Coordinates of C-alpha atoms and ligand atoms in Angstrom, one line a residue:
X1 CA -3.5 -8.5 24.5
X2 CA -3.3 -7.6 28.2
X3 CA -1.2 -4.5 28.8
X4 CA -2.7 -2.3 25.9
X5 CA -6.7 -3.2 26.0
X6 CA -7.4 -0.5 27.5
X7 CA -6.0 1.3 24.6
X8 CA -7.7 -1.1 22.1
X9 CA -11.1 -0.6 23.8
X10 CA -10.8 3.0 23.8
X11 CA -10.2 2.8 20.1
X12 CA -13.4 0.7 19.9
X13 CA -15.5 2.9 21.6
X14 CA -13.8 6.6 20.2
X15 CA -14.3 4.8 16.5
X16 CA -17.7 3.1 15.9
X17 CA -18.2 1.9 12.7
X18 CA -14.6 1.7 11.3
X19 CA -13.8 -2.7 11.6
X20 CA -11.0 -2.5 9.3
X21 CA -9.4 0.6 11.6
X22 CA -9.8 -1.8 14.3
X23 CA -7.9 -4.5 12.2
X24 CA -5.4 -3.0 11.5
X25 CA -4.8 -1.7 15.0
X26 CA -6.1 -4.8 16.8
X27 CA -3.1 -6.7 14.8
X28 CA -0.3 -3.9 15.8
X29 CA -1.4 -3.8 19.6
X30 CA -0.8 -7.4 19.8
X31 CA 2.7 -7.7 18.4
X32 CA 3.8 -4.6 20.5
X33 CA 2.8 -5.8 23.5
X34 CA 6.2 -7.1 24.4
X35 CA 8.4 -3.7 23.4
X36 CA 6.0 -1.5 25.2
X37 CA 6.3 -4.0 28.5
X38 CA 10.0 -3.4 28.5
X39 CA 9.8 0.3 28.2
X40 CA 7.3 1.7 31.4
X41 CA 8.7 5.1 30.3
X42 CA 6.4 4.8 26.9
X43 CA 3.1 3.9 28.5
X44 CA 3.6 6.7 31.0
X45 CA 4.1 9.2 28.6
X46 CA 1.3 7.5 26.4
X47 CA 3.0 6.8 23.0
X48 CA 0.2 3.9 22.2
X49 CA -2.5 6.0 23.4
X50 CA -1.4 9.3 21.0
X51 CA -0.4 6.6 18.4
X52 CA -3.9 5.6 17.7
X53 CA -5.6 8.9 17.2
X54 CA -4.5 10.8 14.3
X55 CA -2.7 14.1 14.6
X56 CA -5.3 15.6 12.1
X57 CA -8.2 14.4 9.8
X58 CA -9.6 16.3 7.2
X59 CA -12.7 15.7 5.7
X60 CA -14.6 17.9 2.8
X61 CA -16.5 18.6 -0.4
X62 CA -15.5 18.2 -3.3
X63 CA -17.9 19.2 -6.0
X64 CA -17.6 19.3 -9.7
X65 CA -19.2 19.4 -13.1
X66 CA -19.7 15.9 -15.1
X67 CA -20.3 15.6 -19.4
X68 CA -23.7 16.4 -18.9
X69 CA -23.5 19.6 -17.1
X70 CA -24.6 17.9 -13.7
X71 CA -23.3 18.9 -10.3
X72 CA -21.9 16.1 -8.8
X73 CA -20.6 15.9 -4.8
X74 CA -18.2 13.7 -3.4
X75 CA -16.4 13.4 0.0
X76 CA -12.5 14.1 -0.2
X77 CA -10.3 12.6 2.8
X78 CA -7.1 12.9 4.3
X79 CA -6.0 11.6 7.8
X80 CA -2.3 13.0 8.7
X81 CA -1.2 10.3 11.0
X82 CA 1.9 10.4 12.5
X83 CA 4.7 13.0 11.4
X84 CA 7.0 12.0 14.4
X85 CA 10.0 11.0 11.7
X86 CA 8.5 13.3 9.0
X87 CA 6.0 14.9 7.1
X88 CA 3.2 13.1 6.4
X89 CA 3.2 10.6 3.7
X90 CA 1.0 8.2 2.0
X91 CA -1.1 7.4 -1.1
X92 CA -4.6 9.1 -2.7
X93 CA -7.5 6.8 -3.0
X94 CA -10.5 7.3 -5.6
X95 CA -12.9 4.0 -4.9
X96 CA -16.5 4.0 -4.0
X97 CA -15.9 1.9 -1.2
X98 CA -13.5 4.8 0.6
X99 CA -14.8 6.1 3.7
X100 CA -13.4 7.6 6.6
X101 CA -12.2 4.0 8.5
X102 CA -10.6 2.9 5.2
X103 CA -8.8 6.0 5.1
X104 CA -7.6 5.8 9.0
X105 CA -6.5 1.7 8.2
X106 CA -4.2 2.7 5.4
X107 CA -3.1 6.0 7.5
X108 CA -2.4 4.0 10.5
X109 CA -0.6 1.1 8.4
X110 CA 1.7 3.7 6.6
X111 CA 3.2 5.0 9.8
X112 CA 5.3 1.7 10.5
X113 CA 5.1 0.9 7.1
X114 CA 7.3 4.4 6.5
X115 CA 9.3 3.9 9.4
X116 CA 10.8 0.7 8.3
X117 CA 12.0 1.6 4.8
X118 CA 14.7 3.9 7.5
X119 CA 13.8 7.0 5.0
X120 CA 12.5 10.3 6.9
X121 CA 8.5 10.3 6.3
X122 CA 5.9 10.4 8.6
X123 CA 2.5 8.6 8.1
X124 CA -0.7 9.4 6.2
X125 CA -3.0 8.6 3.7
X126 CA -6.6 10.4 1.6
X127 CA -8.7 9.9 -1.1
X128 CA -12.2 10.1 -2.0
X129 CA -15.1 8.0 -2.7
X130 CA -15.1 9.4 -6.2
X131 CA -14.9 6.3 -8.6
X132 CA -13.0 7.1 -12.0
X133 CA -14.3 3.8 -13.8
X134 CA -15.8 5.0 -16.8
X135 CA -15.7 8.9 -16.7
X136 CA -14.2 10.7 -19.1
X137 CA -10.7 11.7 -18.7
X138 CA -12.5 15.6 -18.8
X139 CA -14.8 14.4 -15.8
X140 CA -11.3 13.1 -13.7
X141 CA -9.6 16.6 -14.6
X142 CA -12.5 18.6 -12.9
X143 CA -13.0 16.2 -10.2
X144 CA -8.9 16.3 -9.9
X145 CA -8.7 20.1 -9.9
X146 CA -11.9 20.2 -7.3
X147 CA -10.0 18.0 -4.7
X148 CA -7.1 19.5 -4.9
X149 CA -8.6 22.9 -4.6
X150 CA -9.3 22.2 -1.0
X151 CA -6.3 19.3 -0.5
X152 CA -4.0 22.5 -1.6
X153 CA -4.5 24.3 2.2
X154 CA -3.3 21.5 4.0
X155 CA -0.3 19.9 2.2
X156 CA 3.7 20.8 0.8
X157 CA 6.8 19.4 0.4
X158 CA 7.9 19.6 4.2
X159 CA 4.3 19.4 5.2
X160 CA 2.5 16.3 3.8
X161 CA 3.2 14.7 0.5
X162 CA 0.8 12.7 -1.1
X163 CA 0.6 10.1 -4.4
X164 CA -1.3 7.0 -6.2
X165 CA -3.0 4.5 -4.9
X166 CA -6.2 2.5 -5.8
X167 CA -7.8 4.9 -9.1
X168 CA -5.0 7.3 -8.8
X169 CA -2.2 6.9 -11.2
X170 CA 0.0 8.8 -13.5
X171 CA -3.0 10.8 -15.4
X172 CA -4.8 11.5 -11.7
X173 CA -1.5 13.0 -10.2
X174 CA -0.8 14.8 -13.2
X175 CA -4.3 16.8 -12.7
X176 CA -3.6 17.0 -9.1
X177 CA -0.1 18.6 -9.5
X178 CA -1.4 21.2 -12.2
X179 CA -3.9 22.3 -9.7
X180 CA -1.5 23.0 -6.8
X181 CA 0.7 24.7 -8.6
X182 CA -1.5 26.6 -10.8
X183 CA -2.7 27.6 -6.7
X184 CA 0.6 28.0 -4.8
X185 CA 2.6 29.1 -7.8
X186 CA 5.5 26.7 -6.9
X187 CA 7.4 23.7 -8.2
X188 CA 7.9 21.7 -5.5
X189 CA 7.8 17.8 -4.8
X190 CA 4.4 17.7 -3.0
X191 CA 2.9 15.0 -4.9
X192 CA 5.1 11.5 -5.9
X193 CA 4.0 9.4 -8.9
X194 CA 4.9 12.2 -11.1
X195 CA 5.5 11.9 -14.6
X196 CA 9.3 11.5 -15.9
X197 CA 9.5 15.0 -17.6
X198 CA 8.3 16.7 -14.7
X199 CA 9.6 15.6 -11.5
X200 CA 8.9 12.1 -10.7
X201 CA 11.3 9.6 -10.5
X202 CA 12.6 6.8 -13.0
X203 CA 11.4 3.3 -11.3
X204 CA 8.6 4.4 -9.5
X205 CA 6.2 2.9 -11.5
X206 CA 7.8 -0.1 -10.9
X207 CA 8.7 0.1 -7.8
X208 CA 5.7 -1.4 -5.4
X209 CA 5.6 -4.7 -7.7
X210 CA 9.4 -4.9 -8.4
X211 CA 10.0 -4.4 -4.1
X212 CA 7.1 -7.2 -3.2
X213 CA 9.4 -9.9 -5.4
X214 CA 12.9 -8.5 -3.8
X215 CA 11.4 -9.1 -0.5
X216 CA 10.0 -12.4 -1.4
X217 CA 13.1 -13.2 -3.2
X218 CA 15.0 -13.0 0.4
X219 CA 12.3 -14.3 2.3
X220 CA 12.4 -17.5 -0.1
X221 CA 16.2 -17.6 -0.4
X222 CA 15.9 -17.4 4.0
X223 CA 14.2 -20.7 3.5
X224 CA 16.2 -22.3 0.6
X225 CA 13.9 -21.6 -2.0
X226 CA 13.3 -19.3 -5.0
X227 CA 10.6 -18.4 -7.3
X228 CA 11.9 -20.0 -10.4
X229 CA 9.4 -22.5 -12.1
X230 CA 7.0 -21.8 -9.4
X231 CA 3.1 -21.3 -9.7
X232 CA 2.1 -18.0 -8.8
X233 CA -1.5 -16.3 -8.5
X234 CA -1.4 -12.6 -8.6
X235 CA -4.5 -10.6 -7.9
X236 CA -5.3 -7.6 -9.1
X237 CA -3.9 -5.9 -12.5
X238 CA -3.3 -2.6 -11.5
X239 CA -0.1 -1.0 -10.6
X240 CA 1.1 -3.3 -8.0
X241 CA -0.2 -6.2 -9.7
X242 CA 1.5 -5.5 -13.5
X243 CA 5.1 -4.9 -11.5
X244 CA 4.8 -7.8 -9.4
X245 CA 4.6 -9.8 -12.6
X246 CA 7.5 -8.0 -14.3
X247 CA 9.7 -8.8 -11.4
X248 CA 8.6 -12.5 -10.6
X249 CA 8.2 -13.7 -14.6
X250 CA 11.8 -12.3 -14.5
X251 CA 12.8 -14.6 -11.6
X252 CA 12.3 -17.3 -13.6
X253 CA 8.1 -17.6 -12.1
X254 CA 5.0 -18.8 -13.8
X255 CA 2.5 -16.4 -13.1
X256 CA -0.5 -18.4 -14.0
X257 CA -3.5 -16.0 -13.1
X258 CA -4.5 -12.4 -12.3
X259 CA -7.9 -10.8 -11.7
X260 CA -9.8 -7.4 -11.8
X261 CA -13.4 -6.6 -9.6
X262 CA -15.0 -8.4 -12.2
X263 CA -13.2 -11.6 -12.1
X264 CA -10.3 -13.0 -13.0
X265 CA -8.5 -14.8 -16.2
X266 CA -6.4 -18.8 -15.8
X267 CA -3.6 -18.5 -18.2
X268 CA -1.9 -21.9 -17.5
X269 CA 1.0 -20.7 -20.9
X270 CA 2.2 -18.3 -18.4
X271 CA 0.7 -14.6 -18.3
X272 CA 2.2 -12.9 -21.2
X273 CA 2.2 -9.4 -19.7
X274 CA 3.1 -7.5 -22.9
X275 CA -0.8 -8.2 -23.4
X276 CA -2.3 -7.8 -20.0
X277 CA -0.5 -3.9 -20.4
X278 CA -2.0 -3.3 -23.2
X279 CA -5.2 -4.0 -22.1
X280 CA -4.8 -2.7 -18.9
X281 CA -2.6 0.1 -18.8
X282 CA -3.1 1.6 -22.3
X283 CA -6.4 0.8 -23.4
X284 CA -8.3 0.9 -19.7
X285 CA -10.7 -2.7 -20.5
X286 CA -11.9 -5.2 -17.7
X287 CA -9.9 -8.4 -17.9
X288 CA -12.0 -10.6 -19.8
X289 CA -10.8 -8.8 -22.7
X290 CA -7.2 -10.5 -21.9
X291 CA -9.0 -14.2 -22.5
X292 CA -10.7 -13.1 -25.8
X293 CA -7.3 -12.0 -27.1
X294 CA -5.0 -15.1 -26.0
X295 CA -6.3 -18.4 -26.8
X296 CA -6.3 -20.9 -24.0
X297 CA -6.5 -18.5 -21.5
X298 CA -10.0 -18.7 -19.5
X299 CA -11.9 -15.5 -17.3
X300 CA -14.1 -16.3 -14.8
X301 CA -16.4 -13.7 -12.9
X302 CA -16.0 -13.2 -9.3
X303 CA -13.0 -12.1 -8.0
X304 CA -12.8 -14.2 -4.8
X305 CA -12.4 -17.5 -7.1
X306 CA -8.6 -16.2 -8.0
X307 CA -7.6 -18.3 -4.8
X308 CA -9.2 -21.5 -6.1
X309 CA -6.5 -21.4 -8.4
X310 CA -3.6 -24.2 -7.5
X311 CA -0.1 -22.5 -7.0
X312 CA 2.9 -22.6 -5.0
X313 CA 3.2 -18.5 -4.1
X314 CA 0.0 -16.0 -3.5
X315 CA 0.7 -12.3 -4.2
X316 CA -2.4 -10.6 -3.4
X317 CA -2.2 -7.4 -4.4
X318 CA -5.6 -6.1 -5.6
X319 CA -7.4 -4.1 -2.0
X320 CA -8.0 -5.0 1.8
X321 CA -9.2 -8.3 3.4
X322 CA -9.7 -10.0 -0.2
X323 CA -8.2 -13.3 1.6
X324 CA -10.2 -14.6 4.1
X325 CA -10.1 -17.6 6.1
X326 CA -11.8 -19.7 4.0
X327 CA -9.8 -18.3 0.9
X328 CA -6.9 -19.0 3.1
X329 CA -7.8 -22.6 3.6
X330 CA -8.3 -23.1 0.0
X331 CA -4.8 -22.2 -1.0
X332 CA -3.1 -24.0 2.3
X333 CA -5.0 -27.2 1.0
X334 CA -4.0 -27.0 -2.2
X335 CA -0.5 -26.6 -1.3
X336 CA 0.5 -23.0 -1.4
X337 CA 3.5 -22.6 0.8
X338 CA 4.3 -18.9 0.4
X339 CA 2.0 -15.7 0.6
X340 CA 3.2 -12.1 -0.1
X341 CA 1.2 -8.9 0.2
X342 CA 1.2 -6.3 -2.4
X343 CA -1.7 -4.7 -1.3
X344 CA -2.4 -3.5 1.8
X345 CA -4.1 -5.5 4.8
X346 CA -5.2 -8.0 2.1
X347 CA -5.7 -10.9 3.9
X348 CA -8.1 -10.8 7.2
X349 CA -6.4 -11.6 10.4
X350 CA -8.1 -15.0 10.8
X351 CA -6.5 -16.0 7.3
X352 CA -3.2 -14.9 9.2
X353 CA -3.9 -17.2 11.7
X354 CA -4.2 -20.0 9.2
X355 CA -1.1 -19.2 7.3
X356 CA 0.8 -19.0 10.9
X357 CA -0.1 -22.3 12.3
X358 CA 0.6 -24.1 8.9
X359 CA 4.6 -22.6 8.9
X360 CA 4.4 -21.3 5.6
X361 CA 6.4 -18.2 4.4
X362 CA 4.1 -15.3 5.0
X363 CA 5.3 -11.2 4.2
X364 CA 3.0 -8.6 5.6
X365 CA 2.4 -5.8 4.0
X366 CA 4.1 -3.0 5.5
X367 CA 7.0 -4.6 4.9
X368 CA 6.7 -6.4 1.6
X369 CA 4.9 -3.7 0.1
X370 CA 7.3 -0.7 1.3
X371 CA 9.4 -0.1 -1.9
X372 CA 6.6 2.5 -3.5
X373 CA 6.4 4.6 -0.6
X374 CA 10.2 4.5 -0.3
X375 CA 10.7 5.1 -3.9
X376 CA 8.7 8.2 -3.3
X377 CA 11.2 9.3 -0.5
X378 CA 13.5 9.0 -3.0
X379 CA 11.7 11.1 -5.2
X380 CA 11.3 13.3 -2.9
X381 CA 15.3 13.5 -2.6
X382 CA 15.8 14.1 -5.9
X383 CA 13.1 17.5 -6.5
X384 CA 15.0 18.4 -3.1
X385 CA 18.2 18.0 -4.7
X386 CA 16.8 19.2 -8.5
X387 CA 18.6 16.2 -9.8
X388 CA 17.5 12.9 -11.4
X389 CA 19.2 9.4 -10.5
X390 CA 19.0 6.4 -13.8
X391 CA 16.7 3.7 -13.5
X392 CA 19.5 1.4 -12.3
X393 CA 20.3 3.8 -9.7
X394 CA 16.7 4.0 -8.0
X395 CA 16.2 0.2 -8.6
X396 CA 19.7 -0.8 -7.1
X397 CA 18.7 1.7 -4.4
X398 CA 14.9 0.4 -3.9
X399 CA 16.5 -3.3 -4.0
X400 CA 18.7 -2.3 -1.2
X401 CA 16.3 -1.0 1.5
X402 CA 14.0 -4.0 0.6
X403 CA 17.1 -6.6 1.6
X404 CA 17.4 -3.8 4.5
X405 CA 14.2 -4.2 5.9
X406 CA 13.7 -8.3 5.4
X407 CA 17.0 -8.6 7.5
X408 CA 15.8 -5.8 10.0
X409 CA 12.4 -7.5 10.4
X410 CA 14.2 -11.1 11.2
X411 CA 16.6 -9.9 13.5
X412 CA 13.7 -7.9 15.8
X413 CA 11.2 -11.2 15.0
X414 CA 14.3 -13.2 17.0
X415 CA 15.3 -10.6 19.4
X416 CA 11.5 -10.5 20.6
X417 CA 9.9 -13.8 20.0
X418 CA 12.4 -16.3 19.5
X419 CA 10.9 -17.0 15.8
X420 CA 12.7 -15.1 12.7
X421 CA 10.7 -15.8 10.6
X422 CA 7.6 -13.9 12.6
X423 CA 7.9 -11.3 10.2
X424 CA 4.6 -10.3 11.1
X425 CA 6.1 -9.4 14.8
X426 CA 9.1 -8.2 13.0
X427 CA 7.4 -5.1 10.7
X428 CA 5.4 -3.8 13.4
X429 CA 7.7 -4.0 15.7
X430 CA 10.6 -2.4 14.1
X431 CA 8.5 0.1 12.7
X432 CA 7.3 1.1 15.7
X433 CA 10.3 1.2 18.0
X434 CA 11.5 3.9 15.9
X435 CA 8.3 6.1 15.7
X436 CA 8.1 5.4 19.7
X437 CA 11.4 7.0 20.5
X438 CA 10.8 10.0 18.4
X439 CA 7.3 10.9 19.6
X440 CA 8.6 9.8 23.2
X441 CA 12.2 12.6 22.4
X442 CA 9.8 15.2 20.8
X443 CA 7.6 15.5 24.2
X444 CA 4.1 16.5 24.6
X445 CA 2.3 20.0 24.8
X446 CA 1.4 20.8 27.9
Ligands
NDP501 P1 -4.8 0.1 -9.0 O1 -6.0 1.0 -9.0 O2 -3.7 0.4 -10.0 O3 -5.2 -1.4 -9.2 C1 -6.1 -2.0 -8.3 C2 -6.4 -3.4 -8.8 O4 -7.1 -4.1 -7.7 C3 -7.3 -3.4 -10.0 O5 -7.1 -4.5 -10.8 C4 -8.7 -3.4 -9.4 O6 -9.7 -3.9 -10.2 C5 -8.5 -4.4 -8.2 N1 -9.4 -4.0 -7.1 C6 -9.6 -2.8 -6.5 N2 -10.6 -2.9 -5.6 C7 -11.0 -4.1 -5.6 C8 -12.1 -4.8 -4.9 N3 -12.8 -4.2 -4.0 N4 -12.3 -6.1 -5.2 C9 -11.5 -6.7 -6.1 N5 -10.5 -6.1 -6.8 C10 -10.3 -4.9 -6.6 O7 -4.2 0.2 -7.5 P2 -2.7 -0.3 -7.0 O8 -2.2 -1.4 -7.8 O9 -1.9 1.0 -6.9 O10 -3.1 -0.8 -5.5 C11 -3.4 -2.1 -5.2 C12 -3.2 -2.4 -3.7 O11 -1.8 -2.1 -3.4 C13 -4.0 -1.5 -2.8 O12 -4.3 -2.2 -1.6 C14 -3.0 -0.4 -2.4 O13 -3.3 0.3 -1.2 C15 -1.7 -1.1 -2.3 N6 -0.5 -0.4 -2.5 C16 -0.2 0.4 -3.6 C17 0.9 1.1 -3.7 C18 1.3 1.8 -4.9 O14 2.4 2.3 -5.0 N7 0.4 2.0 -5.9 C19 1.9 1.1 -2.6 C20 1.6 0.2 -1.5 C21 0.4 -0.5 -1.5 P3 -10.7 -2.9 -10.9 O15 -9.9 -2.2 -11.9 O16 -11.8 -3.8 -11.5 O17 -11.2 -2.0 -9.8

């Protein structure tokens, strides 16, 4: 990086404390080195500079009353990126681990991220460092109605419209939603991830997990391949996770392992999902539980070991920098030749490296992972419209823009670096070229 360090070290010094902020931008600054060299007009007028710093952050207290009558306080978050194409949008997260630099990563992500699924949404993303493991779906309510209590004053439908992501699913959004309207007195679209009966949108559930395989399903056709009778290692059995094992078992895949924080279960008969939902989605258990139901199948704790496991495609899609380069090395040596992110920023940028100079198909996540964010634009659409589309209509839709933004992300990876199959180059770049000419059209206050 030559033209934008200064803008890097600015974000260094401006952000102490925040190393996976500086990831994050670190690996965009990089790639865009060569778009911004051919447009002097930008730098002048500072796009990468205003890029970095959020338009707003909000940070407050959320307090609220657990089973045993205790007053318990937790920090609520919510960084409003970018809204140069739109309003803000971008996922809730309730982990212990969220803190202000998580919640800037996954802000500053979302904004190219948003801007490639070609859908009119701006960048942003909140949560809290409320954990939701083992409280009492009364304790979620109250801490649900707390957060949105304040949340309320600073989001709507043409405003900022967040959803799910890490400990917030259909129940969580459900209590958020009943607060802000029992508040605003208003049925609008503000929230995505909403249930079926109410305003949310047929597929979305599905769509995170089902638009990782359609993008690995072009990326691997790109390269003559496909994922039937291949190994794959899934991380993670959450929402992204579950889908992305729907989709690839239905490409003809073995998925032959998946993992939770506690560890993760070897099924080498093939994940049988029907289980893993059961256990997972219905009755809320750690994953262990799958190998004492299905014989043969083995758990083992520690989460990291998932990548031990032998297999042909990796689909991380459990949280941030869960491959590292040793991880990375692992699975190279034992012969993985495809990698696929379903979470976000999971593997570090040193595993990157690795996966780069061994040639193997590698899908970042802002683009790989872009169907659940643009299945919540389409969401979006339909409260605005006060319609509903079918499933098929909102897969065949999702499917589309996913094939849109593989080919999109080739053809700027060849236009820029020669290689198209950088796709890496290709997301961030073709996300931001479009963000870039709207801030640059849209001026600055004087
Ligand atoms: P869920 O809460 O549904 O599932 C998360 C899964 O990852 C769980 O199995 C969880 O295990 C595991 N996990 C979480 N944190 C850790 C950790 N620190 N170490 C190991 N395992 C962990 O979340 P989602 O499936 O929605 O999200 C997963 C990833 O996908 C995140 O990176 C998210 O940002 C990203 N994403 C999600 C989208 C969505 O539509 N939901 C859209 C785009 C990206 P446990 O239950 O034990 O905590």
């Amino acid at each position: 990086m030559q033209l934008l360090k200064p803008v890097f070290d600015s974000v260094l010094a401006r952000n102490p404390g925040q190393p996976e902020f500086h990831q994050a931008v670190s690996e965009v600054l990089e790639t865009i080195e060569p778009v911004v060299a051919k447009h002097p007009e930008w730098l002048k007028a500072g796009i990468v500079d205003r890029l970095v710093e959020p338009e707003r952050q909000i940070m407050f207290r959320v307090a609220w009353i657990d089973d045993a009558g205790r007053v318990q306080v937790n920090r609520g978050y919510r960084v409003q990126f970018n809204s140069a194409i739109g309003p803000y949008k971008g996922g809730l997260r309730f982990h212990p681990s969220v803190n202000l630099g998580i919640i800037k990563f996954l802000g500053f992500e979302q904004i190219f991220k948003n801007s490639l699924t070609g859908l009119p949404i701006g960048g942003g993303k909140g949560g809290s460092d409320f954990d939701p493991k083992g409280k009492s779906d009364r304790e979620i309510m109250a801490f649900c109605q707390s957060f949105m209590t304040e949340l309320a004053k600073h989001i709507g439908a043409d405003t900022d419209v967040p959803a799910g992501d890490i400990g917030v699913g259909g129940r969580e959004i459900g209590f958020l939603y009943g607060q802000y309207k029992r508040l605003r007195n208003e049925f609008t679209g503000v929230l995505t991830g909403k249930g079926l009966g109410w305003g949310g949108s047929l597929a979305r559930t599905e769509a995170t997990g089902y638009g990782l395989c359609y993008f690995m399903n072009e990326a691997l056709q790109h390269n003559g391949k496909s994922f039937k009778d291949q190994r794959v290692v899934i991380s993670g059995s959450g929402n992204v996770a579950i889908y992305a094992c729907e989709k690839a078992q239905e490409y003809g895949a073995k998925v032959v392992a998946m993992s939770d924080s506690s560890g993760y279960v070897v099924d080498e008969n093939g994940i049988d999902l029907k289980l893993m939902k059961q256990i997972k989605e219905v009755e809320r258990l750690r994953i262990k539980e799958y190998a004492a139901r299905k014989p043969g199948a083995v758990f083992t704790p520690g989460c990291r070991g998932i990548w031990t496991v032998k297999c042909d495609i990796a689909l991380p899609c459990a949280t941030q920098n869960e491959i590292d380069e040793e991880s990375a090395k692992i699975l190279l040596g034992n012969g993985t030749w495809a990698v696929g992110e379903g979470a976000n920023m999971p593997s570090t940028n040193e595993a990157i490296a690795c996966y780069k100079n061994a040639g193997i198909i590698f899908a970042p996540a802002k683009a790989a992972n872009a169907g659940g964010v643009a299945t919540s634009a389409l969401e979006m659409c339909q409260n605005s419209m006060r319609y509903n589309w079918t499933f098929e209509e909102v897969d065949q839709k999702l499917h589309q823009i996913m094939k849109d933004i593989y080919a999109h992300c080739t053809e700027v990876a060849k236009e820029y670096t020669g290689n198209e199959h950088d796709l890496v180059s290709g997301a961030n770049i073709a996300g931001f070229v479009k963000v870039a000419n709207a801030m640059y059209a849209q001026g600055i206050a004087y």
